[in-house]
Amino acid sequence: MISFAEHRARFLELLTQERAAAVVATSPHRIRNHDAEYRFRPDSDFWWLTGFAEPESVLVLLPALTAETRPRTVLFLREKDRERETWTGRRLGVTAATAKLGIDEARRIENLWTDLPQLLKGYERIVHRTGIDEARDREMLAVFAKLRATAKAASPPPVALLDPAPMLHELRLFKDASELDTMRRAARITRDAHVAAMRTAKPGVNEREIDALLDATFRRLGGTGAAYTNIVAGGANATILHYVLNDQPLRDGDLLLVDAGSEVDWYASDVTRTFPVNGRFTAEQRAVYQVVLDAQLAAIDAVRPGAAFDAPHERALEKLCAGLVDLGIVDGTAAEVLAAEGFKRFYMHRTSHWLGLDVHDCGAYLANGSARALEPGMVLTIEPGLYFAEDDAAIDARWRGIGVRIEDDVLVTREGHEVLTRGIPKTVDEIEAACAGRVPALSGA
Ligand code: GLY
Ligand code: MN
Ligand code: MN
């Protein structure tokens, strides 16, 4: 069980040091078209602090300003309403909220903007993320104005609006044991979805069918769904990094790149596997695949406490450059290709990002201007690739249209690392066995 109370306590400790209060809102409803909404997904900061997934809710965290007072948390949420609940779903309601969520006080969401000036009185700084909901930003500025207008010498108005990144997002960057259990569960479901894709893909099957199979597997096995839009890219579609149309028939002799991860309790996994549509790599596909796999394994090996965040990327680049030279795709030595960035035409993204509630999770990448050191509890992806455009006249025709990426999720541990997404077929032999249906469909997620 994730301890949201512990998360709130940790954030309140930092807020106390800063003499700051925080106002953390969940996501707004998002319209897909006309009046049809996307399925609601809570804001990650808000979820991390509350474990509450209803829309129209705002958490206010108020650290103690004096030795005599205690820190307080106030949740604004929708009141129970029989008629509205008939239309849009069940509500927790104000009365049940404190006991259920361990919050000190619950109030109706309609009172948020009238109550806030009083609640925020006396705090020098207010933490609030702007730029998500313009109407909410305007209301926050009005609260600031009101606090200024009513300030007394004994309780001066706030002087700064702070972004949550330096405090809250640094906390979220380090995953505790229960968060990691959740991420391992997401990884197991993702394993089963990728194995299902390998078993099902064959010439004539449409990318759309694999896309649907991934979504079905993510939800059938207990996840909230896909952590991000699935990428199901057959043949040269794999050379388009964010290909999400997923609507083309798979062709005999092509590779299929699947970048898809399940989300469990709103925690993401993020995995890419690339495998042959007909179950057998061609010589060229296998050669490119092996270069990317060697780069990925070397990068994973570089994940350990104290290593720079960039170290895995640098290891991957060395291997990719050596591979490009060995395959005869680029001229010169590996060191020359690396120095001149001759790899960029075929590897144009970076190797890692943080992973957590958000697929590109929060947390700074730099400390004092350079790549920060890895520390236990951080989770990052390792995802090198090589992409040869189908119209790249500068390379031999046999490489054109091949796109390979291999991506796993890696936890930094005290001893080194743990690959959370291990057990998903990855070597050439494992992949060909999975495509032939010789790998168990379920891991028992
Ligand atoms: N699936 C998004 C990424 O790999 O970063
Ligand atoms: Mn990724
Ligand atoms: Mn990915």
Short mmCIF file of C-alpha atoms in Angstrom, two decimals, residues 238-241 255 257 274 287-293 295 316-317 319-325 327 329-330 342-349 383-389 399 401-406:
data_model
loop_
_atom_site.label_atom_id
_atom_site.label_comp_id
_atom_site.label_asym_id
_atom_site.label_seq_id
_atom_site.Cartn_x
_atom_site.Cartn_y
_atom_site.Cartn_z
CA ALA A 238 9.62 2.38 -36.77
CA THR A 239 11.92 5.12 -38.05
CA ILE A 240 9.28 7.71 -37.04
CA LEU A 241 10.00 8.12 -33.35
CA LEU A 255 10.31 -5.68 -38.18
CA LEU A 257 8.63 -1.94 -33.09
CA THR A 274 11.45 -4.83 -31.75
CA ALA A 287 22.99 -7.29 -37.24
CA VAL A 288 21.35 -3.95 -36.42
CA TYR A 289 19.42 -5.50 -33.55
CA GLN A 290 22.57 -6.94 -32.01
CA VAL A 291 24.30 -3.54 -32.11
CA VAL A 292 21.36 -1.90 -30.31
CA LEU A 293 21.17 -4.75 -27.80
CA ALA A 295 24.47 -0.76 -26.53
CA ALA A 316 25.33 3.45 -25.43
CA LEU A 317 26.82 5.98 -27.85
CA LYS A 319 28.65 0.91 -28.65
CA LEU A 320 26.34 2.37 -31.31
CA CYS A 321 29.22 4.19 -33.00
CA ALA A 322 31.38 1.05 -32.96
CA GLY A 323 28.46 -0.91 -34.41
CA LEU A 324 27.80 1.60 -37.17
CA VAL A 325 31.46 1.37 -38.18
CA LEU A 327 28.42 -2.68 -40.20
CA ILE A 329 27.26 2.18 -42.45
CA VAL A 330 29.56 5.06 -41.53
CA GLY A 342 28.07 10.96 -37.05
CA PHE A 343 25.57 8.78 -35.18
CA LYS A 344 22.95 11.55 -34.98
CA ARG A 345 21.45 10.77 -38.35
CA PHE A 346 20.57 7.29 -37.02
CA TYR A 347 20.22 7.92 -33.28
CA MET A 348 18.66 11.32 -32.64
CA HIS A 349 17.22 10.92 -29.13
CA GLU A 383 16.37 2.98 -24.56
CA PRO A 384 18.95 3.17 -27.30
CA GLY A 385 17.92 2.67 -30.91
CA LEU A 386 19.01 2.92 -34.52
CA TYR A 387 16.74 4.28 -37.23
CA PHE A 388 17.54 4.10 -40.94
CA ALA A 389 15.10 6.19 -42.97
CA TRP A 399 19.65 -0.99 -44.25
CA GLY A 401 13.62 1.21 -43.45
CA ILE A 402 15.06 -0.68 -40.47
CA GLY A 403 14.21 0.85 -37.09
CA VAL A 404 15.18 -0.80 -33.81
CA ARG A 405 14.74 0.41 -30.25
CA ILE A 406 15.13 -1.64 -27.07
#
